[in-house]
GROMACS .gro file of C-alpha atoms in nm:
model
  129
    1MET     CA    1   9.787  11.048   8.859
    2ALA     CA    2   9.558  10.880   8.606
    3GLN     CA    3   9.254  10.687   8.728
    4ILE     CA    4   9.309  10.314   8.680
    5GLN     CA    5   9.014  10.116   8.547
    6ARG     CA    6   8.986   9.765   8.688
    7ARG     CA    7   8.823   9.489   8.489
    8LYS     CA    8   8.507   9.329   8.625
    9THR     CA    9   8.601   8.990   8.769
   10TYR     CA   10   8.468   8.741   9.019
   11THR     CA   11   8.560   8.769   9.384
   12ALA     CA   12   8.733   8.470   9.539
   13THR     CA   13   8.800   8.430   9.908
   14VAL     CA   14   9.135   8.273   9.987
   15GLY     CA   15   9.156   8.183  10.353
   16GLY     CA   16   8.955   8.490  10.448
   17VAL     CA   17   9.136   8.723  10.205
   18ARG     CA   18   8.916   8.862   9.926
   19VAL     CA   19   9.077   8.863   9.580
   20GLY     CA   20   8.938   9.007   9.257
   21SER     CA   21   8.638   9.223   9.171
   22ASP     CA   22   8.629   9.533   9.390
   23ALA     CA   23   8.850   9.386   9.665
   24PRO     CA   24   9.168   9.580   9.744
   25ILE     CA   25   9.481   9.456   9.570
   26VAL     CA   26   9.667   9.214   9.799
   27VAL     CA   27  10.034   9.123   9.833
   28GLN     CA   28  10.113   8.763   9.740
   29SER     CA   29  10.457   8.610   9.782
   30MET     CA   30  10.614   8.273   9.710
   31THR     CA   31  10.868   8.088   9.915
   32ASN     CA   32  11.197   7.983   9.759
   33THR     CA   33  11.257   7.703  10.009
   34ASP     CA   34  11.226   7.335   9.937
   35THR     CA   35  10.874   7.280  10.076
   36ALA     CA   36  10.993   6.946  10.216
   37ASP     CA   37  11.216   7.153  10.448
   38ILE     CA   38  10.929   7.206  10.691
   39ASP     CA   39  11.111   7.427  10.942
   40GLY     CA   40  11.268   7.642  10.670
   41THR     CA   41  10.936   7.681  10.489
   42ILE     CA   42  10.756   7.775  10.811
   43ARG     CA   43  11.024   8.035  10.891
   44GLN     CA   44  11.003   8.185  10.544
   45CYS     CA   45  10.620   8.191  10.543
   46MET     CA   46  10.628   8.364  10.880
   47ALA     CA   47  10.886   8.620  10.759
   48LEU     CA   48  10.683   8.692  10.445
   49ALA     CA   49  10.364   8.737  10.649
   50ARG     CA   50  10.540   8.970  10.891
   51ALA     CA   51  10.676   9.170  10.595
   52GLY     CA   52  10.319   9.225  10.473
   53SER     CA   53  10.241   8.934  10.243
   54GLU     CA   54   9.871   8.855  10.269
   55LEU     CA   55   9.895   8.526  10.077
   56VAL     CA   56  10.193   8.289  10.052
   57ARG     CA   57  10.249   8.031   9.780
   58VAL     CA   58  10.457   7.716   9.831
   59THR     CA   59  10.580   7.477   9.564
   60VAL     CA   60  10.418   7.135   9.570
   61ASN     CA   61  10.615   6.959   9.300
   62ASN     CA   62  10.688   6.614   9.444
   63ASP     CA   63  10.588   6.359   9.708
   64ASP     CA   64  10.803   6.507   9.984
   65ALA     CA   65  10.655   6.854   9.933
   66ALA     CA   66  10.300   6.717   9.938
   67LYS     CA   67  10.373   6.524  10.258
   68ALA     CA   68  10.515   6.839  10.420
   69VAL     CA   69  10.215   7.067  10.355
   70PRO     CA   70  10.009   6.963  10.661
   71TYR     CA   71  10.309   7.013  10.888
   72VAL     CA   72  10.380   7.357  10.743
   73VAL     CA   73  10.017   7.463  10.794
   74ASP     CA   74  10.009   7.315  11.147
   75GLY     CA   75  10.338   7.486  11.234
   76LEU     CA   76  10.212   7.825  11.119
   77GLU     CA   77   9.891   7.781  11.317
   78LYS     CA   78  10.087   7.691  11.632
   79LEU     CA   79  10.295   8.007  11.589
   80GLY     CA   80   9.982   8.220  11.543
   81VAL     CA   81  10.060   8.311  11.181
   82PRO     CA   82   9.722   8.325  11.002
   83VAL     CA   83   9.855   8.373  10.646
   84PRO     CA   84   9.674   8.157  10.388
   85ILE     CA   85   9.900   7.908  10.208
   86ILE     CA   86   9.846   7.841   9.839
   87GLY     CA   87   9.991   7.530   9.676
   88ASP     CA   88  10.165   7.590   9.345
   89PHE     CA   89  10.146   7.254   9.169
   90HIS     CA   90  10.364   7.148   8.878
   91TYR     CA   91  10.176   6.928   8.632
   92ASN     CA   92  10.118   6.653   8.889
   93GLY     CA   93   9.888   6.813   9.145
   94HIS     CA   94   9.601   6.577   9.074
   95ILE     CA   95   9.830   6.278   9.141
   96LEU     CA   96   9.980   6.426   9.458
   97LEU     CA   97   9.642   6.522   9.605
   98LYS     CA   98   9.510   6.170   9.550
   99LYS     CA   99   9.822   6.017   9.708
  100TYR     CA  100   9.830   6.259  10.002
  101PRO     CA  101   9.472   6.356  10.094
  102ARG     CA  102   9.589   6.500  10.429
  103ALA     CA  103   9.767   6.774  10.234
  104ARG     CA  104   9.433   6.872  10.083
  105GLU     CA  105   9.243   6.839  10.410
  106ARG     CA  106   9.484   7.070  10.596
  107TRP     CA  107   9.480   7.343  10.334
  108PRO     CA  108   9.346   7.655  10.503
  109SER     CA  109   9.250   7.820  10.179
  110THR     CA  110   9.300   7.699   9.826
  111VAL     CA  111   9.477   7.476   9.586
  112SER     CA  112   9.614   7.648   9.279
  113ILE     CA  113   9.671   7.456   8.959
  114PRO     CA  114   9.877   7.665   8.714
  115ALA     CA  115   9.738   7.728   8.367
  116THR     CA  116  10.031   7.534   8.221
  117VAL     CA  117   9.850   7.211   8.308
  118PRO     CA  118   9.700   7.094   7.975
  119SER     CA  119   9.358   7.025   8.129
  120ALA     CA  120   9.335   7.375   8.279
  121ARG     CA  121   9.261   7.666   8.048
  122ARG     CA  122   9.317   7.913   8.331
  123THR     CA  123   9.428   7.900   8.692
  124THR     CA  124   9.174   7.697   8.883
  125THR     CA  125   9.109   7.764   9.249
  126THR     CA  126   8.910   7.529   9.464
  127SER     CA  127   8.817   7.571   9.828
  128ALA     CA  128   8.938   7.314  10.073
  129PRO     CA  129   8.679   7.118  10.270
   0.00000   0.00000   0.00000
C-alpha cells in the first residue's frame, strides 16, 4: 500500500476531539432528522455515536432548530453520550445565533458556518464560551 502524504494544517479541538494536522482521521456523521424533533435528533445522535461517529453534525436552518439545540445537547449529556455536536448553518447562522444565544451557550464544541456563506471564504470554526 502506498504511503499517503498528509498536508500540513492547523489542529482544531472540537469538544475534546483533535482534528487536522497530525491528529488521527476521525469519523464525522450528520443527522437526517429535523433538528426541531428533539427526541428523534437525540436518538439519532446517540445511535451515530454508538456506531463509532466521533463528531455529529446537526442542521440548524431555522428558528425551531436553533431553539432545539440546547435541549439536544442537554439530552445527550443526561444519557451520558459525550459526542460533540456541530451546527451546520444554512446562510442564516449569524441571525439565529443572535436570536437564540442559549443555542450558542450550550454548544459543547463548535459552530460551523459552511463556506457557501458569502462572508466566509472557508469553513469557519469558533469555540463556544
